PDB file of C-alpha atoms in Angstrom:
ATOM      1  CA  MET A   9     111.434 113.914  82.930  1.00  0.00           C
ATOM      2  CA  THR A  10     110.911 117.464  84.180  1.00  0.00           C
ATOM      3  CA  THR A  11     108.248 119.220  86.209  1.00  0.00           C
ATOM      4  CA  ALA A  12     107.047 121.520  83.477  1.00  0.00           C
ATOM      5  CA  THR A  13     103.436 120.275  83.774  1.00  0.00           C
ATOM      6  CA  ALA A  14     103.052 120.108  87.556  1.00  0.00           C
ATOM      7  CA  ALA A  15     105.009 120.541  90.762  1.00  0.00           C
ATOM      8  CA  ILE A  16     105.391 117.231  92.575  1.00  0.00           C
ATOM      9  CA  GLY A  17     107.567 117.322  95.652  1.00  0.00           C
ATOM     10  CA  ILE A  18     108.205 115.906  99.090  1.00  0.00           C
ATOM     11  CA  GLY A  19     105.442 116.111 101.666  1.00  0.00           C
ATOM     12  CA  ALA A  20     107.311 114.650 104.645  1.00  0.00           C
ATOM     13  CA  ILE A  21     110.150 112.260 105.530  1.00  0.00           C
ATOM     14  CA  TYR A  22     110.647 110.065 108.582  1.00  0.00           C
ATOM     15  CA  CYS A  23     113.865 108.095 109.112  1.00  0.00           C
ATOM     16  CA  LEU A  24     113.961 105.326 111.712  1.00  0.00           C
ATOM     17  CA  LEU A  25     117.413 104.517 113.106  1.00  0.00           C
ATOM     18  CA  PRO A  26     118.354 102.067 115.881  1.00  0.00           C
ATOM     19  CA  PRO A  27     119.548 103.315 119.273  1.00  0.00           C
ATOM     20  CA  GLU A  28     121.985 100.379 119.428  1.00  0.00           C
ATOM     21  CA  ARG A  29     125.195 100.469 117.404  1.00  0.00           C
ATOM     22  CA  VAL A  30     127.819  97.779 117.058  1.00  0.00           C
ATOM     23  CA  PRO A  31     131.451  98.452 116.061  1.00  0.00           C
ATOM     24  CA  VAL A  32     132.331  96.662 112.848  1.00  0.00           C
ATOM     25  CA  ALA A  33     135.327  95.139 114.660  1.00  0.00           C
ATOM     26  CA  ASP A  34     132.872  93.391 117.025  1.00  0.00           C
ATOM     27  CA  LEU A  35     130.589  91.834 114.399  1.00  0.00           C
ATOM     28  CA  PRO A  36     130.291  88.092 115.108  1.00  0.00           C
ATOM     29  CA  GLU A  37     130.863  87.007 111.499  1.00  0.00           C
ATOM     30  CA  LEU A  38     134.408  88.406 111.522  1.00  0.00           C
ATOM     31  CA  ALA A  39     135.512  85.181 113.231  1.00  0.00           C
ATOM     32  CA  HIS A  40     134.905  83.143 110.070  1.00  0.00           C
ATOM     33  CA  LEU A  41     135.739  85.688 107.338  1.00  0.00           C
ATOM     34  CA  SER A  42     138.679  85.210 105.022  1.00  0.00           C
ATOM     35  CA  GLU A  43     141.712  87.479 105.195  1.00  0.00           C
ATOM     36  CA  GLU A  44     140.526  89.409 102.150  1.00  0.00           C
ATOM     37  CA  GLU A  45     137.060  89.870 103.640  1.00  0.00           C
ATOM     38  CA  LEU A  46     138.531  91.097 106.916  1.00  0.00           C
ATOM     39  CA  LYS A  47     140.729  93.553 105.049  1.00  0.00           C
ATOM     40  CA  PHE A  48     137.748  94.850 103.118  1.00  0.00           C
ATOM     41  CA  ALA A  49     135.678  95.307 106.281  1.00  0.00           C
ATOM     42  CA  GLY A  50     138.497  97.290 107.848  1.00  0.00           C
ATOM     43  CA  GLN A  51     138.996  99.570 104.849  1.00  0.00           C
ATOM     44  CA  ALA A  52     135.387 100.331 103.880  1.00  0.00           C
ATOM     45  CA  GLY A  53     135.285 103.461 106.037  1.00  0.00           C
ATOM     46  CA  ILE A  54     132.515 102.086 108.284  1.00  0.00           C
ATOM     47  CA  GLU A  55     133.279 102.160 112.007  1.00  0.00           C
ATOM     48  CA  GLU A  56     129.929 100.978 113.359  1.00  0.00           C
ATOM     49  CA  VAL A  57     126.472  99.901 112.223  1.00  0.00           C
ATOM     50  CA  GLY A  58     123.057 100.359 113.749  1.00  0.00           C
ATOM     51  CA  VAL A  59     121.263  97.173 114.768  1.00  0.00           C
ATOM     52  CA  PHE A  60     117.587  96.325 115.350  1.00  0.00           C
ATOM     53  CA  PRO A  61     117.871  92.780 116.790  1.00  0.00           C
ATOM     54  CA  ASP A  62     115.415  90.119 115.567  1.00  0.00           C
ATOM     55  CA  THR A  63     113.274  92.465 113.483  1.00  0.00           C
ATOM     56  CA  GLU A  64     111.926  91.924 109.958  1.00  0.00           C
ATOM     57  CA  PRO A  65     112.436  94.650 107.334  1.00  0.00           C
ATOM     58  CA  THR A  66     108.665  94.955 106.860  1.00  0.00           C
ATOM     59  CA  GLU A  67     108.215  95.619 110.582  1.00  0.00           C
ATOM     60  CA  LEU A  68     110.747  98.431 110.416  1.00  0.00           C
ATOM     61  CA  ALA A  69     109.127  99.891 107.287  1.00  0.00           C
ATOM     62  CA  ALA A  70     105.675  99.726 108.891  1.00  0.00           C
ATOM     63  CA  ARG A  71     106.962 101.438 112.017  1.00  0.00           C
ATOM     64  CA  ALA A  72     108.449 104.245 109.919  1.00  0.00           C
ATOM     65  CA  CYS A  73     105.114 104.583 108.093  1.00  0.00           C
ATOM     66  CA  ARG A  74     103.168 104.776 111.357  1.00  0.00           C
ATOM     67  CA  GLU A  75     105.489 107.437 112.751  1.00  0.00           C
ATOM     68  CA  LEU A  76     105.226 109.495 109.579  1.00  0.00           C
ATOM     69  CA  MET A  77     101.462 109.149 109.176  1.00  0.00           C
ATOM     70  CA  ALA A  78     100.913 110.211 112.795  1.00  0.00           C
ATOM     71  CA  THR A  79     101.930 113.696 111.631  1.00  0.00           C
ATOM     72  CA  GLN A  80      99.769 113.710 108.481  1.00  0.00           C
ATOM     73  CA  SER A  81      96.078 114.550 108.052  1.00  0.00           C
ATOM     74  CA  THR A  82      95.420 112.534 104.875  1.00  0.00           C
ATOM     75  CA  VAL A  83      95.826 108.866 103.990  1.00  0.00           C
ATOM     76  CA  PRO A  84      98.126 108.203 100.989  1.00  0.00           C
ATOM     77  CA  ASP A  85      96.531 106.861  97.821  1.00  0.00           C
ATOM     78  CA  LEU A  86      99.393 104.445  97.090  1.00  0.00           C
ATOM     79  CA  LEU A  87     102.150 102.693  99.019  1.00  0.00           C
ATOM     80  CA  LEU A  88     105.358 101.981  97.089  1.00  0.00           C
ATOM     81  CA  HIS A  89     107.276  99.431  99.136  1.00  0.00           C
ATOM     82  CA  ILE A  90     110.885  98.989  98.028  1.00  0.00           C
ATOM     83  CA  GLY A  91     111.687  95.288  98.030  1.00  0.00           C
ATOM     84  CA  SER A  92     113.882  93.982 100.855  1.00  0.00           C
ATOM     85  CA  ARG A  93     117.129  92.133 100.232  1.00  0.00           C
ATOM     86  CA  ALA A  94     115.184  88.968 101.152  1.00  0.00           C
ATOM     87  CA  PRO A  95     111.359  88.877 101.416  1.00  0.00           C
ATOM     88  CA  ASP A  96     109.786  87.854 104.709  1.00  0.00           C
ATOM     89  CA  VAL A  97     107.945  84.997 102.981  1.00  0.00           C
ATOM     90  CA  LEU A  98     107.697  83.588  99.476  1.00  0.00           C
ATOM     91  CA  ILE A  99     104.368  83.948  97.627  1.00  0.00           C
ATOM     92  CA  GLY A 100     103.064  86.432 100.232  1.00  0.00           C
ATOM     93  CA  SER A 101     103.129  90.225  99.947  1.00  0.00           C
ATOM     94  CA  ASP A 102     105.672  92.299 101.863  1.00  0.00           C
ATOM     95  CA  ALA A 103     103.941  95.420 100.549  1.00  0.00           C
ATOM     96  CA  GLY A 104     100.609  94.153 101.868  1.00  0.00           C
ATOM     97  CA  LYS A 105     102.154  93.240 105.232  1.00  0.00           C
ATOM     98  CA  THR A 106     103.721  96.671 105.575  1.00  0.00           C
ATOM     99  CA  ALA A 107     100.439  98.409 104.761  1.00  0.00           C
ATOM    100  CA  HIS A 108      98.546  96.173 107.211  1.00  0.00           C
ATOM    101  CA  LEU A 109     101.004  96.703 110.066  1.00  0.00           C
ATOM    102  CA  ALA A 110     100.990 100.448 109.390  1.00  0.00           C
ATOM    103  CA  GLY A 111      97.177 100.577 109.495  1.00  0.00           C
ATOM    104  CA  LEU A 112      96.937 101.806 105.905  1.00  0.00           C
ATOM    105  CA  ASN A 113      93.839  99.831 105.005  1.00  0.00           C
ATOM    106  CA  GLY A 114      92.620 102.282 102.364  1.00  0.00           C
ATOM    107  CA  THR A 115      95.981 102.534 100.595  1.00  0.00           C
ATOM    108  CA  PHE A 116      96.869 100.392  97.566  1.00  0.00           C
ATOM    109  CA  PRO A 117     100.286  98.740  98.187  1.00  0.00           C
ATOM    110  CA  PHE A 118     102.786  97.299  95.729  1.00  0.00           C
ATOM    111  CA  THR A 119     106.501  96.596  95.553  1.00  0.00           C
ATOM    112  CA  ILE A 120     109.344  98.065  93.513  1.00  0.00           C
ATOM    113  CA  ASP A 121     111.988  95.359  93.339  1.00  0.00           C
ATOM    114  CA  GLY A 122     115.168  94.291  91.578  1.00  0.00           C
ATOM    115  CA  LEU A 123     116.939  97.670  91.568  1.00  0.00           C
ATOM    116  CA  GLY A 124     118.998  97.419  94.765  1.00  0.00           C
ATOM    117  CA  CYS A 125     120.245 100.748  96.112  1.00  0.00           C
ATOM    118  CA  ALA A 126     118.549 102.627  93.264  1.00  0.00           C
ATOM    119  CA  GLY A 127     115.075 101.564  94.424  1.00  0.00           C
ATOM    120  CA  SER A 128     114.143 104.719  96.341  1.00  0.00           C
ATOM    121  CA  SER A 129     115.253 107.039  93.547  1.00  0.00           C
ATOM    122  CA  ALA A 130     113.330 104.959  91.004  1.00  0.00           C
ATOM    123  CA  ALA A 131     110.307 105.203  93.323  1.00  0.00           C
ATOM    124  CA  TRP A 132     110.550 109.001  93.207  1.00  0.00           C
ATOM    125  CA  GLY A 133     110.211 108.965  89.443  1.00  0.00           C
ATOM    126  CA  LEU A 134     107.424 106.386  89.422  1.00  0.00           C
ATOM    127  CA  GLY A 135     105.580 108.094  92.266  1.00  0.00           C
ATOM    128  CA  ARG A 136     105.649 111.397  90.442  1.00  0.00           C
ATOM    129  CA  ASP A 137     104.258 109.796  87.277  1.00  0.00           C
ATOM    130  CA  LEU A 138     101.470 108.073  89.238  1.00  0.00           C
ATOM    131  CA  LEU A 139     100.395 111.385  90.749  1.00  0.00           C
ATOM    132  CA  LEU A 140     100.441 113.121  87.376  1.00  0.00           C
ATOM    133  CA  GLY A 141      98.602 110.216  85.733  1.00  0.00           C
ATOM    134  CA  ASP A 142      95.476 110.529  87.895  1.00  0.00           C
ATOM    135  CA  PRO A 143      94.228 113.954  89.050  1.00  0.00           C
ATOM    136  CA  ALA A 144      92.338 112.280  91.909  1.00  0.00           C
ATOM    137  CA  ARG A 145      95.536 111.050  93.546  1.00  0.00           C
ATOM    138  CA  GLN A 146      97.081 113.387  96.084  1.00  0.00           C
ATOM    139  CA  SER A 147      99.820 111.424  97.869  1.00  0.00           C
ATOM    140  CA  VAL A 148     102.207 108.508  97.341  1.00  0.00           C
ATOM    141  CA  LEU A 149     103.941 106.920 100.338  1.00  0.00           C
ATOM    142  CA  ILE A 150     107.373 105.322  99.749  1.00  0.00           C
ATOM    143  CA  THR A 151     108.984 103.054 102.340  1.00  0.00           C
ATOM    144  CA  TYR A 152     111.840 100.618 102.915  1.00  0.00           C
ATOM    145  CA  GLY A 153     113.353  98.625 105.764  1.00  0.00           C
ATOM    146  CA  SER A 154     117.083  97.837 105.785  1.00  0.00           C
ATOM    147  CA  ARG A 155     118.301  94.531 107.247  1.00  0.00           C
ATOM    148  CA  PRO A 156     121.034  92.127 106.049  1.00  0.00           C
ATOM    149  CA  THR A 157     119.974  89.197 103.871  1.00  0.00           C
ATOM    150  CA  ALA A 158     120.982  86.656 106.512  1.00  0.00           C
ATOM    151  CA  ALA A 159     123.239  86.799 109.581  1.00  0.00           C
ATOM    152  CA  ASP A 160     126.287  88.403 107.950  1.00  0.00           C
ATOM    153  CA  ARG A 161     126.553  92.157 107.492  1.00  0.00           C
ATOM    154  CA  VAL A 162     129.862  92.246 105.609  1.00  0.00           C
ATOM    155  CA  ARG A 163     129.229  92.182 101.863  1.00  0.00           C
ATOM    156  CA  ARG A 164     132.608  91.993 100.192  1.00  0.00           C
ATOM    157  CA  PRO A 165     133.340  93.569  97.752  1.00  0.00           C
ATOM    158  CA  VAL A 166     130.414  95.959  98.284  1.00  0.00           C
ATOM    159  CA  THR A 167     129.884  97.268 101.826  1.00  0.00           C
ATOM    160  CA  VAL A 168     128.798  96.566 105.421  1.00  0.00           C
ATOM    161  CA  ILE A 169     125.042  96.575 106.106  1.00  0.00           C
ATOM    162  CA  GLY A 170     123.308  98.542 108.851  1.00  0.00           C
ATOM    163  CA  ASP A 171     119.659  98.557 109.959  1.00  0.00           C
ATOM    164  CA  GLY A 172     117.071 101.286 109.522  1.00  0.00           C
ATOM    165  CA  ALA A 173     113.879 102.271 107.740  1.00  0.00           C
ATOM    166  CA  PHE A 174     112.277 105.289 106.152  1.00  0.00           C
ATOM    167  CA  ALA A 175     108.907 106.522 105.000  1.00  0.00           C
ATOM    168  CA  MET A 176     108.318 109.558 102.830  1.00  0.00           C
ATOM    169  CA  THR A 177     105.489 111.073 100.849  1.00  0.00           C
ATOM    170  CA  LEU A 178     105.365 112.676  97.444  1.00  0.00           C
ATOM    171  CA  VAL A 179     102.526 115.174  97.087  1.00  0.00           C
ATOM    172  CA  LYS A 180     101.255 117.790  94.696  1.00  0.00           C
ATOM    173  CA  GLY A 181     102.716 121.126  95.697  1.00  0.00           C
ATOM    174  CA  GLY A 182     105.337 119.561  97.968  1.00  0.00           C
ATOM    175  CA  ARG A 183     108.876 120.819  98.503  1.00  0.00           C
ATOM    176  CA  PRO A 184     111.592 120.200  97.599  1.00  0.00           C
ATOM    177  CA  VAL A 185     110.181 119.889  94.096  1.00  0.00           C
ATOM    178  CA  LEU A 186     111.278 116.980  91.928  1.00  0.00           C
ATOM    179  CA  LYS A 187     112.746 119.115  89.167  1.00  0.00           C
ATOM    180  CA  ALA A 188     114.209 116.449  86.860  1.00  0.00           C
ATOM    181  CA  HIS A 189     114.879 112.714  86.985  1.00  0.00           C
ATOM    182  CA  ARG A 190     116.482 110.070  84.784  1.00  0.00           C
ATOM    183  CA  MET A 191     117.275 106.395  85.281  1.00  0.00           C
ATOM    184  CA  GLU A 192     118.544 103.419  83.314  1.00  0.00           C
ATOM    185  CA  THR A 193     119.862  99.883  83.772  1.00  0.00           C
ATOM    186  CA  ASP A 194     122.107  97.284  82.160  1.00  0.00           C
ATOM    187  CA  SER A 195     120.315  93.980  82.672  1.00  0.00           C
ATOM    188  CA  SER A 196     123.388  91.914  81.741  1.00  0.00           C
ATOM    189  CA  PHE A 197     124.494  92.351  85.379  1.00  0.00           C
ATOM    190  CA  HIS A 198     121.282  90.803  86.738  1.00  0.00           C
ATOM    191  CA  ASP A 199     123.038  87.786  88.287  1.00  0.00           C
ATOM    192  CA  LEU A 200     126.328  89.319  89.415  1.00  0.00           C
ATOM    193  CA  PHE A 201     125.254  88.793  93.039  1.00  0.00           C
ATOM    194  CA  LYS A 202     123.072  86.011  94.420  1.00  0.00           C
ATOM    195  CA  VAL A 203     122.179  83.994  97.509  1.00  0.00           C
ATOM    196  CA  GLU A 204     121.555  80.281  97.059  1.00  0.00           C
ATOM    197  CA  TYR A 205     118.693  79.701  99.479  1.00  0.00           C
ATOM    198  CA  LYS A 206     116.398  76.927  98.250  1.00  0.00           C
ATOM    199  CA  HIS A 207     118.365  74.045  99.743  1.00  0.00           C
ATOM    200  CA  ARG A 208     120.033  75.812 102.668  1.00  0.00           C
ATOM    201  CA  PRO A 209     118.755  76.921 106.081  1.00  0.00           C
ATOM    202  CA  TRP A 210     118.787  80.666 106.768  1.00  0.00           C
ATOM    203  CA  SER A 211     121.873  80.353 108.971  1.00  0.00           C
ATOM    204  CA  GLN A 212     123.858  79.099 105.956  1.00  0.00           C
ATOM    205  CA  TRP A 213     122.798  81.769 103.479  1.00  0.00           C
ATOM    206  CA  ARG A 214     125.818  83.546 102.015  1.00  0.00           C
ATOM    207  CA  GLU A 215     125.873  86.267  99.401  1.00  0.00           C
ATOM    208  CA  GLU A 216     128.094  85.349  96.471  1.00  0.00           C
ATOM    209  CA  CYS A 217     129.645  87.631  93.866  1.00  0.00           C
ATOM    210  CA  ALA A 218     130.070  85.796  90.584  1.00  0.00           C
ATOM    211  CA  ASP A 219     133.070  87.909  89.577  1.00  0.00           C
ATOM    212  CA  ASN A 220     134.762  90.407  91.912  1.00  0.00           C
ATOM    213  CA  ASP A 221     136.739  91.958  89.060  1.00  0.00           C
ATOM    214  CA  ARG A 222     133.577  92.507  87.045  1.00  0.00           C
ATOM    215  CA  TYR A 223     132.086  94.371  89.999  1.00  0.00           C
ATOM    216  CA  SER A 224     135.213  96.366  90.885  1.00  0.00           C
ATOM    217  CA  PHE A 225     136.242  97.308  87.346  1.00  0.00           C
ATOM    218  CA  GLU A 226     133.673  96.689  84.614  1.00  0.00           C
ATOM    219  CA  LEU A 227     130.644  97.834  86.612  1.00  0.00           C
ATOM    220  CA  ALA A 228     132.630 100.763  88.026  1.00  0.00           C
ATOM    221  CA  MET A 229     133.503 101.910  84.512  1.00  0.00           C
ATOM    222  CA  HIS A 230     129.862 101.596  83.458  1.00  0.00           C
ATOM    223  CA  SER A 231     128.852 103.651  86.487  1.00  0.00           C
ATOM    224  CA  ARG A 232     131.384 106.348  85.709  1.00  0.00           C
ATOM    225  CA  THR A 233     130.144 106.670  82.119  1.00  0.00           C
ATOM    226  CA  ARG A 234     126.441 106.333  82.844  1.00  0.00           C
ATOM    227  CA  LEU A 235     126.241 108.639  85.838  1.00  0.00           C
ATOM    228  CA  SER A 236     128.350 111.295  84.112  1.00  0.00           C
ATOM    229  CA  ARG A 237     125.965 111.293  81.165  1.00  0.00           C
ATOM    230  CA  LEU A 238     122.827 111.152  83.316  1.00  0.00           C
ATOM    231  CA  VAL A 239     124.027 114.117  85.381  1.00  0.00           C
ATOM    232  CA  ASP A 240     124.581 116.147  82.224  1.00  0.00           C
ATOM    233  CA  GLU A 241     121.160 115.153  80.864  1.00  0.00           C
ATOM    234  CA  VAL A 242     119.278 115.913  84.082  1.00  0.00           C
ATOM    235  CA  LEU A 243     120.914 119.320  84.414  1.00  0.00           C
ATOM    236  CA  ALA A 244     120.140 120.046  80.758  1.00  0.00           C
ATOM    237  CA  ASP A 245     116.501 119.045  81.335  1.00  0.00           C
ATOM    238  CA  ALA A 246     116.321 121.653  84.089  1.00  0.00           C
ATOM    239  CA  GLY A 247     118.290 124.278  82.151  1.00  0.00           C
ATOM    240  CA  LEU A 248     121.096 124.271  84.716  1.00  0.00           C
ATOM    241  CA  ALA A 249     124.863 123.738  84.841  1.00  0.00           C
ATOM    242  CA  LYS A 250     127.015 122.017  87.447  1.00  0.00           C
ATOM    243  CA  GLY A 251     127.788 125.370  89.006  1.00  0.00           C
ATOM    244  CA  ASP A 252     124.091 125.753  89.824  1.00  0.00           C
ATOM    245  CA  VAL A 253     124.107 122.666  92.082  1.00  0.00           C
ATOM    246  CA  ALA A 254     124.246 123.607  95.769  1.00  0.00           C
ATOM    247  CA  ALA A 255     124.940 120.074  97.011  1.00  0.00           C
ATOM    248  CA  THR A 256     125.458 116.578  95.610  1.00  0.00           C
ATOM    249  CA  LEU A 257     124.409 113.459  97.511  1.00  0.00           C
ATOM    250  CA  MET A 258     124.828 109.754  96.812  1.00  0.00           C
ATOM    251  CA  GLN A 259     124.394 106.397  98.533  1.00  0.00           C
ATOM    252  CA  ASN A 260     126.840 105.344 101.257  1.00  0.00           C
ATOM    253  CA  VAL A 261     128.774 102.217 100.222  1.00  0.00           C
ATOM    254  CA  THR A 262     132.483 102.741 100.920  1.00  0.00           C
ATOM    255  CA  ALA A 263     134.631 105.778 101.668  1.00  0.00           C
ATOM    256  CA  SER A 264     136.622 105.328  98.470  1.00  0.00           C
ATOM    257  CA  ALA A 265     133.445 105.658  96.369  1.00  0.00           C
ATOM    258  CA  TYR A 266     133.112 109.327  97.274  1.00  0.00           C
ATOM    259  CA  ASP A 267     136.535 110.130  95.833  1.00  0.00           C
ATOM    260  CA  PHE A 268     135.783 108.060  92.721  1.00  0.00           C
ATOM    261  CA  TYR A 269     132.591 109.976  91.929  1.00  0.00           C
ATOM    262  CA  ARG A 270     133.970 113.357  92.965  1.00  0.00           C
ATOM    263  CA  VAL A 271     136.718 112.992  90.371  1.00  0.00           C
ATOM    264  CA  THR A 272     134.412 111.365  87.819  1.00  0.00           C
ATOM    265  CA  LEU A 273     131.649 113.938  87.983  1.00  0.00           C
ATOM    266  CA  GLY A 274     133.585 117.057  88.901  1.00  0.00           C
ATOM    267  CA  LEU A 275     131.180 117.603  91.790  1.00  0.00           C
ATOM    268  CA  PRO A 276     132.005 117.442  95.517  1.00  0.00           C
ATOM    269  CA  ILE A 277     130.015 114.839  97.458  1.00  0.00           C
ATOM    270  CA  HIS A 278     128.490 116.459 100.528  1.00  0.00           C
ATOM    271  CA  PRO A 279     130.173 115.323 103.787  1.00  0.00           C
ATOM    272  CA  VAL A 280     126.825 114.284 105.323  1.00  0.00           C
ATOM    273  CA  CYS A 281     127.133 111.101 103.229  1.00  0.00           C
ATOM    274  CA  ALA A 282     130.473 110.084 104.740  1.00  0.00           C
ATOM    275  CA  GLU A 283     129.223 110.919 108.242  1.00  0.00           C
ATOM    276  CA  HIS A 284     126.334 108.491 107.877  1.00  0.00           C
ATOM    277  CA  LEU A 285     128.531 105.834 106.270  1.00  0.00           C
ATOM    278  CA  THR A 286     130.944 105.920 109.207  1.00  0.00           C
ATOM    279  CA  ARG A 287     128.280 105.746 111.932  1.00  0.00           C
ATOM    280  CA  LEU A 288     125.517 103.678 110.320  1.00  0.00           C
ATOM    281  CA  GLY A 289     126.966 101.622 107.477  1.00  0.00           C
ATOM    282  CA  HIS A 290     125.123 101.049 104.218  1.00  0.00           C
ATOM    283  CA  LEU A 291     121.323 101.230 104.450  1.00  0.00           C
ATOM    284  CA  GLY A 292     120.513 100.277 100.865  1.00  0.00           C
ATOM    285  CA  PRO A 293     117.929 102.538  99.190  1.00  0.00           C
ATOM    286  CA  MET A 294     117.518 104.395 102.474  1.00  0.00           C
ATOM    287  CA  ASP A 295     120.944 106.049 102.178  1.00  0.00           C
ATOM    288  CA  VAL A 296     119.957 108.815  99.796  1.00  0.00           C
ATOM    289  CA  VAL A 297     116.696 109.502 101.663  1.00  0.00           C
ATOM    290  CA  LEU A 298     118.527 109.847 104.989  1.00  0.00           C
ATOM    291  CA  ASN A 299     121.222 112.029 103.443  1.00  0.00           C
ATOM    292  CA  LEU A 300     118.629 114.279 101.794  1.00  0.00           C
ATOM    293  CA  ASP A 301     116.516 114.543 104.955  1.00  0.00           C
ATOM    294  CA  ARG A 302     119.460 115.446 107.168  1.00  0.00           C
ATOM    295  CA  LEU A 303     120.848 117.958 104.695  1.00  0.00           C
ATOM    296  CA  LEU A 304     117.473 119.694 104.425  1.00  0.00           C
ATOM    297  CA  ALA A 305     117.220 119.838 108.229  1.00  0.00           C
ATOM    298  CA  THR A 306     120.437 121.855 108.468  1.00  0.00           C
ATOM    299  CA  GLY A 307     119.041 124.714 106.391  1.00  0.00           C
ATOM    300  CA  GLU A 308     122.348 124.806 104.549  1.00  0.00           C
ATOM    301  CA  VAL A 309     120.606 124.740 101.156  1.00  0.00           C
ATOM    302  CA  ALA A 310     118.369 127.764 100.727  1.00  0.00           C
ATOM    303  CA  PRO A 311     114.933 127.858  99.053  1.00  0.00           C
ATOM    304  CA  GLY A 312     115.308 127.930  95.285  1.00  0.00           C
ATOM    305  CA  GLN A 313     118.673 126.154  95.326  1.00  0.00           C
ATOM    306  CA  HIS A 314     119.194 122.683  93.870  1.00  0.00           C
ATOM    307  CA  ILE A 315     120.314 119.330  95.271  1.00  0.00           C
ATOM    308  CA  LEU A 316     121.548 116.574  92.967  1.00  0.00           C
ATOM    309  CA  VAL A 317     121.044 112.996  94.192  1.00  0.00           C
ATOM    310  CA  LEU A 318     122.878 110.065  92.577  1.00  0.00           C
ATOM    311  CA  SER A 319     122.383 106.360  93.112  1.00  0.00           C
ATOM    312  CA  ASN A 320     123.617 103.154  91.530  1.00  0.00           C
ATOM    313  CA  SER A 321     123.522  99.500  92.474  1.00  0.00           C
ATOM    314  CA  PRO A 322     125.286  96.158  91.903  1.00  0.00           C
ATOM    315  CA  VAL A 323     122.447  95.075  89.612  1.00  0.00           C
ATOM    316  CA  ALA A 324     123.549  97.917  87.327  1.00  0.00           C
ATOM    317  CA  ALA A 325     120.801 100.473  87.874  1.00  0.00           C
ATOM    318  CA  TRP A 326     121.624 104.163  87.799  1.00  0.00           C
ATOM    319  CA  THR A 327     119.485 107.168  88.735  1.00  0.00           C
ATOM    320  CA  VAL A 328     120.006 110.902  88.961  1.00  0.00           C
ATOM    321  CA  THR A 329     117.409 113.205  90.541  1.00  0.00           C
ATOM    322  CA  LEU A 330     117.416 116.984  90.826  1.00  0.00           C
ATOM    323  CA  TRP A 331     115.463 118.544  93.676  1.00  0.00           C
ATOM    324  CA  GLU A 332     114.653 122.258  93.979  1.00  0.00           C
ATOM    325  CA  VAL A 333     114.424 123.301  97.628  1.00  0.00           C
TER     326      VAL A 333
END
């Protein structure tokens, strides 16, 4: 997908981060973790995580939307809510709740779910298509609130979860421009991770990985192959080479992941990613939005230059997006 027919880009971004941070060494669940889990938590490269106590993900997402929309003159046509790790309620609508709490009564809300960390990048592609598909639409609002599934923040063998939320708009004529985008999945990994919740109280919810080796090796090899190919395809779509990329961003999962993808892709991962990983932990689909927003704020990437954004997830979804500043 390229922007040959129209320029769709970013209107505005707002990232909500907690003022309170907790060192990973002080997390309460460490008292009942296994030796392997403790070792993982200590080696993930995360020193502290931000915490919003006793807050639902939808409340955080709505707050981010309100803060963003306070700076905007038009109401978005659509709200793309990225599904939380656990919905607030079954049967109800988290997207509807977020829109209601944000005061977006004239905006049509729906949820993008089942893609894990790749949800925000998938929303970019879908949002662009929705704007191109109807000339009357002018703006799509994308939002997400990051909270752990239950009480525990340590997700071995994946990461350590922090809290936060973002809201961003895609608009016609916005910048950076979404220059090219590709995504794909392997649905055979759909049940690699799960939380048995139907017969357990919330306090006993625990995330389970069906096969740690399948995550650490098989999925990693898939990611190396898929992302390498998707990067090549996205750059080809835009008529660019790797040397034309000013900066490469990805989600923040563990410190070792940056080295893995740097070697795999032959592209350096911008240090803003590791900075956020160390201080905030993993924020799910928010990671790449925060990294992109903070990089743009530095002015390090000049107008006309390109930023490559990668994301993948434990449910085996991969996305690559090229933005032109």
